[in-house]
Coordinates of C-alpha atoms and ligand atoms in Angstrom, one line a residue:
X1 CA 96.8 63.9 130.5
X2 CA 96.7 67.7 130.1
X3 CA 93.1 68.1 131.1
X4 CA 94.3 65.7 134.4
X5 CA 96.9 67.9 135.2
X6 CA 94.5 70.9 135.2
X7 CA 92.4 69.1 137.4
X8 CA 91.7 71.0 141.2
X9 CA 92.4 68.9 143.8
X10 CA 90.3 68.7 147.3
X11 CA 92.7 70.5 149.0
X12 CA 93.7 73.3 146.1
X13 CA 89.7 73.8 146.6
X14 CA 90.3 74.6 150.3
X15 CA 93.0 76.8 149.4
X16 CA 90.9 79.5 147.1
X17 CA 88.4 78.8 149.4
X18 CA 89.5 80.4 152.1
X19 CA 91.3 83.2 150.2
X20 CA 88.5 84.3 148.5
X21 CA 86.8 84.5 152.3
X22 CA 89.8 86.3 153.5
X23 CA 89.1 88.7 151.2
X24 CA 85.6 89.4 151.4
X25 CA 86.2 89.5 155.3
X26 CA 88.6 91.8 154.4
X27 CA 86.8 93.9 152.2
X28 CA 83.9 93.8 154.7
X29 CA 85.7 95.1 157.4
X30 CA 87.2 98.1 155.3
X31 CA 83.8 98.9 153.9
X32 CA 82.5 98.8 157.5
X33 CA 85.3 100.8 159.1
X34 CA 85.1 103.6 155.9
X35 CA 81.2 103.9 156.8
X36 CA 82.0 104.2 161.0
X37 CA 84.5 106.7 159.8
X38 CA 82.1 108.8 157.6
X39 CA 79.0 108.5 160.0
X40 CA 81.2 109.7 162.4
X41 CA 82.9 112.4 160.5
X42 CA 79.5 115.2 161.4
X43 CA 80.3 114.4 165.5
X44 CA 83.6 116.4 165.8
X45 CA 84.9 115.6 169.0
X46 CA 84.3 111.8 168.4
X47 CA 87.7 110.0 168.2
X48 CA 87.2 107.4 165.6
X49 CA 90.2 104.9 165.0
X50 CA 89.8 102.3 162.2
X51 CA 93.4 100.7 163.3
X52 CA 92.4 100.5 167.2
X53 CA 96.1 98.2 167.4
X54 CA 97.8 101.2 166.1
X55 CA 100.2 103.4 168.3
X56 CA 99.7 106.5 167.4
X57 CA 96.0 108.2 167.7
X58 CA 94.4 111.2 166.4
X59 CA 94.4 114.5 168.1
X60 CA 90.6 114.9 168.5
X61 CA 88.8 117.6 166.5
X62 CA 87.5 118.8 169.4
X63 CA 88.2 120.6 173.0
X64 CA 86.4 121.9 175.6
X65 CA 87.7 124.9 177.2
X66 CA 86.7 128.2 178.1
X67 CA 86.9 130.5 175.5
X68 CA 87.3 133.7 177.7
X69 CA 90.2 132.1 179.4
X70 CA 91.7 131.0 175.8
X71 CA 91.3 134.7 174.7
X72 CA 92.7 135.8 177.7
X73 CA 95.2 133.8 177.6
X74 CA 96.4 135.1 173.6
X75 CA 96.6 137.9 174.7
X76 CA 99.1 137.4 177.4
X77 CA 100.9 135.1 175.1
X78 CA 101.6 137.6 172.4
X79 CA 102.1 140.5 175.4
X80 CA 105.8 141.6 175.4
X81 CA 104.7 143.5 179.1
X82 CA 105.2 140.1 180.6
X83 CA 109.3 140.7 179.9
X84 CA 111.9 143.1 181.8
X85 CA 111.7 146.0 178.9
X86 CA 108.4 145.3 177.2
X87 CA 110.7 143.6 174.0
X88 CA 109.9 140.0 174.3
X89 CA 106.7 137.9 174.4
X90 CA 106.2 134.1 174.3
X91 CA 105.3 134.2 170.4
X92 CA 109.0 135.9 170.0
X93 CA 110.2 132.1 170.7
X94 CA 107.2 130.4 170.0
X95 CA 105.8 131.7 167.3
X96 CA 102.7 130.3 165.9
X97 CA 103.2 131.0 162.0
X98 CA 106.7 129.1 162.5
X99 CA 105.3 125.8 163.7
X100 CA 105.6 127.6 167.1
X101 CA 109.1 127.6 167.1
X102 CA 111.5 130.0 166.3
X103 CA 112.9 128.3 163.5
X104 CA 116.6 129.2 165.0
X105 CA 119.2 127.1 166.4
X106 CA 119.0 129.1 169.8
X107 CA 116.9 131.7 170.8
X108 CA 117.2 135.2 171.7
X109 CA 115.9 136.7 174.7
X110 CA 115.6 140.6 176.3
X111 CA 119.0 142.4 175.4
X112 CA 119.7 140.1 172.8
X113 CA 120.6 137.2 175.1
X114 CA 121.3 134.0 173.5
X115 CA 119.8 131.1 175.1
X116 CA 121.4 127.7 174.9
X117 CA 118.9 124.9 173.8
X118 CA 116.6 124.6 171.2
X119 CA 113.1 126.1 171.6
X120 CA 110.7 123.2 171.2
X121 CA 106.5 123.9 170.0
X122 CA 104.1 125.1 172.2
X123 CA 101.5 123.6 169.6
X124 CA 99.7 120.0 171.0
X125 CA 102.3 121.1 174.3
X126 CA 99.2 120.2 176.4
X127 CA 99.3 116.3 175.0
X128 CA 102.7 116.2 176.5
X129 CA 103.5 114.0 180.1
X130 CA 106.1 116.9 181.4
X131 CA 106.9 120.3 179.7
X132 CA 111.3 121.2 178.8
X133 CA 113.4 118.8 176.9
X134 CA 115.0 117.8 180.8
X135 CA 110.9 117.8 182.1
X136 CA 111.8 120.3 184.8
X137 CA 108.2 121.4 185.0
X138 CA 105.4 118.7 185.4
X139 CA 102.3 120.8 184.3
X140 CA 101.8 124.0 181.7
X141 CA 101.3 125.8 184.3
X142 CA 104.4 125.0 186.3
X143 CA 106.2 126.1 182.9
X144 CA 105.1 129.3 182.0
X145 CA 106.4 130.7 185.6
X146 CA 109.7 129.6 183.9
X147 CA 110.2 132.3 180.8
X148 CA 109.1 135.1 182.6
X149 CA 111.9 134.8 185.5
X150 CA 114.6 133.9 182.9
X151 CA 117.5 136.0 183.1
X152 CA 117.9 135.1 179.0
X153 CA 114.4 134.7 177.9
X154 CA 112.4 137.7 180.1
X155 CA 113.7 138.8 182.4
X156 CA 111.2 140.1 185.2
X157 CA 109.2 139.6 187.7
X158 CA 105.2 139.0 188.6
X159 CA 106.0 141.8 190.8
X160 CA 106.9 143.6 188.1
X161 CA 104.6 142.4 185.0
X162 CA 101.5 142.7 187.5
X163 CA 101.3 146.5 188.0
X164 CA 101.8 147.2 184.1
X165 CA 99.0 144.6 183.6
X166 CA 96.9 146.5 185.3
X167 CA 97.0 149.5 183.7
X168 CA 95.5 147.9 180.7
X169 CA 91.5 147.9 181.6
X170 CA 91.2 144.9 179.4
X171 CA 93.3 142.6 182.2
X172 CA 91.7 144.1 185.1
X173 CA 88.3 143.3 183.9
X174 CA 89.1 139.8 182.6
X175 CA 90.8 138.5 185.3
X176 CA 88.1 140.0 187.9
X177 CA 85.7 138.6 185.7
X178 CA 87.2 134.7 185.6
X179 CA 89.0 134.5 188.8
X180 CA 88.5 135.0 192.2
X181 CA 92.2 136.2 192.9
X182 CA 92.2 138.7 190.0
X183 CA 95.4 139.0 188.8
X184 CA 98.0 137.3 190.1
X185 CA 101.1 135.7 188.9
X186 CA 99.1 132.3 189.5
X187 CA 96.4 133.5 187.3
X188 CA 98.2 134.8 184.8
X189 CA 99.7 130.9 184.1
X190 CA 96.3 130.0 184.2
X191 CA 95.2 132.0 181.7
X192 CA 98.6 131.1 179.6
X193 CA 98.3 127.2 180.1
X194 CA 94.3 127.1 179.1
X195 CA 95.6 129.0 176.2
X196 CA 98.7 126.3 175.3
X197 CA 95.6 123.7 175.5
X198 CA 93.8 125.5 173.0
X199 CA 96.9 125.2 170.5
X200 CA 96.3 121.6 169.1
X201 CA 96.5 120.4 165.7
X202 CA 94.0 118.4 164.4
X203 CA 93.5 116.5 161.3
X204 CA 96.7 116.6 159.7
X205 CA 96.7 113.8 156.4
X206 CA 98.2 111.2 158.7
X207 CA 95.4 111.5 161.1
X208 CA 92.1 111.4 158.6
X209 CA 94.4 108.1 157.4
X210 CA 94.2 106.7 161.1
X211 CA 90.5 107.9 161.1
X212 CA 89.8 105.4 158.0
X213 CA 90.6 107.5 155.4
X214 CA 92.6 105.3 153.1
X215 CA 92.9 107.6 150.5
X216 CA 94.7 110.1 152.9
X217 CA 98.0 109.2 152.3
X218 CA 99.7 107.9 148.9
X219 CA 101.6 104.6 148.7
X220 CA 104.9 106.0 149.6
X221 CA 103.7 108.0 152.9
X222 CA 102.1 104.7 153.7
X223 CA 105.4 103.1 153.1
X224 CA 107.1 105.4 155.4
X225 CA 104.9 104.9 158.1
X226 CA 105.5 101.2 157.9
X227 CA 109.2 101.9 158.1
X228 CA 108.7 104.3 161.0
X229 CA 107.5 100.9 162.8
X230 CA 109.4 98.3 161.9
X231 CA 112.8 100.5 162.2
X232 CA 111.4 101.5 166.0
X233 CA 111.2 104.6 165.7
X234 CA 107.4 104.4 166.9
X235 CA 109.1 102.4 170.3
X236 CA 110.1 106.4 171.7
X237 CA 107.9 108.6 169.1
X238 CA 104.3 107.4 169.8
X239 CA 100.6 108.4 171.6
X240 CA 98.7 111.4 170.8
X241 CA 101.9 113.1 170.4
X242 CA 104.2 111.0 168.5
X243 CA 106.5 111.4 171.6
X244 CA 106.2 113.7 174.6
X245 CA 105.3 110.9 176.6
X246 CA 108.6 109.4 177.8
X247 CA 111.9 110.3 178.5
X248 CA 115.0 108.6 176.6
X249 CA 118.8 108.7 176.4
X250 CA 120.1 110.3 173.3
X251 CA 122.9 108.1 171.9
X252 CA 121.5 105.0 172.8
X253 CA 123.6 102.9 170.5
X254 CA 126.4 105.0 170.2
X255 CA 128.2 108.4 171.6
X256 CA 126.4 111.5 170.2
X257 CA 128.4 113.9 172.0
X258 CA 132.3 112.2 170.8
X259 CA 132.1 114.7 168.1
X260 CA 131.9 117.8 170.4
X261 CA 132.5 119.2 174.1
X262 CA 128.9 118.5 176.5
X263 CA 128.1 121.7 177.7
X264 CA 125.2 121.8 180.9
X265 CA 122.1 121.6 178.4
X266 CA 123.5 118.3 176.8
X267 CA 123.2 116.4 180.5
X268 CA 119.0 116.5 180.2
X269 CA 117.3 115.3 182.7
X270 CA 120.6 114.6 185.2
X271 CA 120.4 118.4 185.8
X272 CA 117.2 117.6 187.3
X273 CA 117.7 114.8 189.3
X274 CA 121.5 114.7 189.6
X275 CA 121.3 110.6 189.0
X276 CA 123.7 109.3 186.9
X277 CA 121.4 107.0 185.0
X278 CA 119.4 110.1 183.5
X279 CA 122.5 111.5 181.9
X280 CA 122.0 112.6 178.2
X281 CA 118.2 111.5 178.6
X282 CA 115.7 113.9 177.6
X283 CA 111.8 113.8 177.2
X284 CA 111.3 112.6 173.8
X285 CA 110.3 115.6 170.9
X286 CA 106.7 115.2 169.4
X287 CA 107.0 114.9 165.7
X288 CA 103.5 116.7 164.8
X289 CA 104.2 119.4 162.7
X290 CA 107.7 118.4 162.7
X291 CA 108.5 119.6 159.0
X292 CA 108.0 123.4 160.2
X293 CA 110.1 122.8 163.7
X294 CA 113.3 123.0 162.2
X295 CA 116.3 123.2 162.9
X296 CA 116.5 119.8 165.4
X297 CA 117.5 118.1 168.2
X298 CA 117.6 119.8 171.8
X299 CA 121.2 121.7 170.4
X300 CA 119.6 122.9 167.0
X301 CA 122.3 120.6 165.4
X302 CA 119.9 119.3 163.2
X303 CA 119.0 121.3 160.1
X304 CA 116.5 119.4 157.7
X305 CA 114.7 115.9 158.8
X306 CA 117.5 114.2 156.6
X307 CA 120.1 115.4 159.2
X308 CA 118.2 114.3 162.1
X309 CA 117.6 110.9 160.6
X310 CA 121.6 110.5 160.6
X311 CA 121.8 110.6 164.3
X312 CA 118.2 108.4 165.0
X313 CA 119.5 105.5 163.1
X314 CA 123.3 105.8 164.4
X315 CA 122.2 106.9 167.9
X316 CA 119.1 105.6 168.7
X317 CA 119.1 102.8 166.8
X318 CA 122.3 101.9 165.9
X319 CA 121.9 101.6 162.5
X320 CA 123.4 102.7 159.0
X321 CA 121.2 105.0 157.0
X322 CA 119.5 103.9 154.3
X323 CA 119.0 106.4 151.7
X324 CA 115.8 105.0 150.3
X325 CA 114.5 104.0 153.2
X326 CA 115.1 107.7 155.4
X327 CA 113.5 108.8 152.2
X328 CA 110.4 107.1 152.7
X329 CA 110.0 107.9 156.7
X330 CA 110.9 112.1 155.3
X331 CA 107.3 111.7 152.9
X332 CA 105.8 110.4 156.0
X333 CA 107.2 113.0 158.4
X334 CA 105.4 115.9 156.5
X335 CA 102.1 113.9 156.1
X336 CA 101.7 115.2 160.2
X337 CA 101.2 118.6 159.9
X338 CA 97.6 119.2 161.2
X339 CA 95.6 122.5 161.5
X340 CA 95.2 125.1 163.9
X341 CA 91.5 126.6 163.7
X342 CA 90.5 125.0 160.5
X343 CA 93.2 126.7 158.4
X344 CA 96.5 124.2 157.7
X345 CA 99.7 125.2 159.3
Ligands
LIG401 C1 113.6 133.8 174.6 C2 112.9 132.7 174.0 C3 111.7 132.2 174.8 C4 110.6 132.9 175.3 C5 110.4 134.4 175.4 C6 109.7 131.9 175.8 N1 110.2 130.7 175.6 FE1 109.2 128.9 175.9 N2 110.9 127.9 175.5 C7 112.0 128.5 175.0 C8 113.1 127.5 175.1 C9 114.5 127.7 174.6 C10 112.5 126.3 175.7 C11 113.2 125.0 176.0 C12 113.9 125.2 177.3 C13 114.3 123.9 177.9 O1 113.7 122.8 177.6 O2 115.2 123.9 178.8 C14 111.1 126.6 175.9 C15 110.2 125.7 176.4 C16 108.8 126.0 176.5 C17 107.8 125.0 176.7 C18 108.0 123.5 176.8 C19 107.6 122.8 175.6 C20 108.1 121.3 175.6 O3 107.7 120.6 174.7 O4 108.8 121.0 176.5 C21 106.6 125.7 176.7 C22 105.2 125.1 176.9 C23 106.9 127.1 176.5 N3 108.3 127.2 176.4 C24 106.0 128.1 176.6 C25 106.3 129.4 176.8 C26 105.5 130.5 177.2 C27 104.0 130.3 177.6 C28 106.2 131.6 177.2 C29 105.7 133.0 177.7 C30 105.4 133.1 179.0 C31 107.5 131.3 176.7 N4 107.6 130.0 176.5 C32 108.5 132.2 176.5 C33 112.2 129.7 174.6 C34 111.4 130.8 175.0
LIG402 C1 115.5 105.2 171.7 C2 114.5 106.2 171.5 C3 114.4 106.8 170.1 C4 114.2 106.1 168.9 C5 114.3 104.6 168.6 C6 114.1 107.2 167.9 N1 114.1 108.4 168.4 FE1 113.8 110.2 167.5 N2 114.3 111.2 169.2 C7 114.5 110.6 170.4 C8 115.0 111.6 171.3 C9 115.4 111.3 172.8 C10 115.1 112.8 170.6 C11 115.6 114.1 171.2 C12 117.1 114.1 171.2 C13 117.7 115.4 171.5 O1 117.3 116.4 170.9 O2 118.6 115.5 172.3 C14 114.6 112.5 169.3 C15 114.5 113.4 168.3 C16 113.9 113.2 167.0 C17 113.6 114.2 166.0 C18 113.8 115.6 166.2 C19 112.6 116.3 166.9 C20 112.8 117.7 167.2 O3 111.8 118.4 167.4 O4 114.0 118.2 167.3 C21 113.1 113.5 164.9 C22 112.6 114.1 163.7 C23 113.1 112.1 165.3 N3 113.6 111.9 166.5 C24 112.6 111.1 164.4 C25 112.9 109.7 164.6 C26 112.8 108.7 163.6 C27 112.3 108.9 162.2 C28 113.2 107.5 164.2 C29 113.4 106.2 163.5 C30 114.3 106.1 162.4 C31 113.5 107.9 165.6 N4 113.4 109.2 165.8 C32 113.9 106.9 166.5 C33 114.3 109.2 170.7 C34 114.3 108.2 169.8

């Protein structure tokens, strides 16, 4: 009787049958994906995904873009001559060792003005579908006019920043050299935007993971990055950018702003259209790099990832937090910090 009840039947047969070629399919397909991945690795601009389903995809290793114009355009970036009294430049808000961020709640402009919205990364800012948290500028370009004419950011003029331009032989050559117009106010945006492109952040852990690099990521990250899906957080935060390429209300579920008086920054994209229907809705943030971004949210409300998980799950998802679980989605959070010419950030 024992030995009978030992016995395999037919379908039991079946059964490990087609597990076992489950598995070898599987363990085909990883081997072949790993070896696509590795062939690959030598061609650096070749995107390869081994999850093409998944909604998130690398930044590629590689752009093409003029290197004079990208030099050019550093050196008007870090240029406090493009402000009223030569104090301010963009890396004062955006600065590049700081995730390019100030890493303060508001920033501070020409006489110590105090600005009244967060100051989101130029890093990867090319990968995103409109430029400010309300998407008042559709292109780089459109954007940089933006800073330089700000009564609390810098205060001038092209009128103004062009003459002390040119007394800097460096500038006139340049700009005679790459552009028919010379210097210009147009130019100089230009020469700022190609620059912005050139400020991308490749290979962070999460991306060699997406690439086919298993081993990337431990256990946990992975975890997190589940959670990130099924929780739908990846429904606004996805693309090349992990957002940037939507706009959304915040407080979705609930009120954000019961706790406090809405001042004109917290109406978003309303203040561009005047529609009631864009109220509170801003262009969702880009989480690359997001563990040096800090403080959070368009108000700087946020301090540490913790805090801004609070208000996603209540807000945006209408959800309790669940300690364990935010936990998880925090490991994952830091595993997208890429690098910025070969060195991590
Ligand atoms: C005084 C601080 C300050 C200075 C100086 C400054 N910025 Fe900004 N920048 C900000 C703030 C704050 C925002 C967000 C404003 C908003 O969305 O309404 C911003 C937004 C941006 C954005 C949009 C990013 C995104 O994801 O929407 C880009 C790009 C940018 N700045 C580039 C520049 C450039 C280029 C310069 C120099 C010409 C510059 N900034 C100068 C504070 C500053
Ligand atoms: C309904 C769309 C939506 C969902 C779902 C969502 N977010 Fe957000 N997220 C936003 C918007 C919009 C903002 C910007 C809000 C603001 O600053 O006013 C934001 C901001 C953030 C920020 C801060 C970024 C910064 O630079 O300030 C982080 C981090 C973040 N979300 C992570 C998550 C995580 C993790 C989840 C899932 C638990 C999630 N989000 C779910 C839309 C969403």
């Amino acid at each position: 009787m024992d030995y009978q009840a030992k016995k395999i039947s037919p379908l039991q047969h079946l059964v490990i049958l087609a597990v076992a070629l489950g598995g070898i399919w599987i363990a085909v397909k990883d081997f072949s994906l790993t070896r696509e991945a590795n062939a690959n690795s030598t061609q650096a601009d070749q995107i390869v995904i081994s999850q093409p389903y998944e909604p998130i995809t690398p930044i590629p290793l590689n752009l093409d873009l003029d290197p004079l114009k990208v030099e050019l355009g550093e050196k008007l970036y870090q240029d406090p001559r493009l402000s009223h009294d030569n104090s301010i430049s963009c890396a004062s808000c955006h600065d590049l060792n700081k995730g390019g961020t100030d890493q303060v709640k508001y920033s501070t402009g020409i006489n110590d003005a105090l600005g009244g919205i967060n100051s989101p990364t130029t890093y990867n800012s090319g990968f995103n579908f409109v430029q400010f948290w309300d998407g008042r500028a559709e292109t780089l370009e459109a954007q940089a006019h933006g800073p330089v004419h700000n009564p609390v950011e810098m205060g001038s003029h092209w009128s103004e920043v062009i003459p002390k331009l040119k007394q800097v032989p460096y500038y006139r050559d340049s700009f005679v050299k790459l552009y028919p117009d010379g210097l210009t106010g147009d130019t100089i945006v230009d020469a700022i935007a190609v620059y912005e492109r050139s400020l991308y952040t490749p290979n962070a852990r999460f991306d060699q993971f997406l690439r086919g690099d298993r081993s990337a990521l431990t256990k946990e990250e992975q975890e997190g990055y589940r959670l990130f899906k099924e929780y739908g957080c990846i429904g606004c935060h996805q693309g090349i950018n992990i957002g940037g390429n939507m706009y959304q209300t915040l407080g979705v579920m609930d009120d954000y702003f019961v706790h406090r008086d809405v001042v004109e920054a917290d109406l978003g994209r309303y203040n561009v259209t005047k529609r009631d229907w864009n109220l509170y809705q801003f262009k969702v943030p880009t989480l690359r790099n997001i563990a040096l971004t800090f403080p959070y949210l368009h108000d700087g409300s946020a301090e540490t990832l913790e805090d801004v998980l609070k208000v996603m799950w209540n807000s945006q998802l209408g959800r309790e937090l669940r300690e364990e679980e935010a936990r998880l989605i925090v490991t994952f959070l830091k595993t997208l910090t890429g690098e910025y010419r070969g060195m991590k950030l």
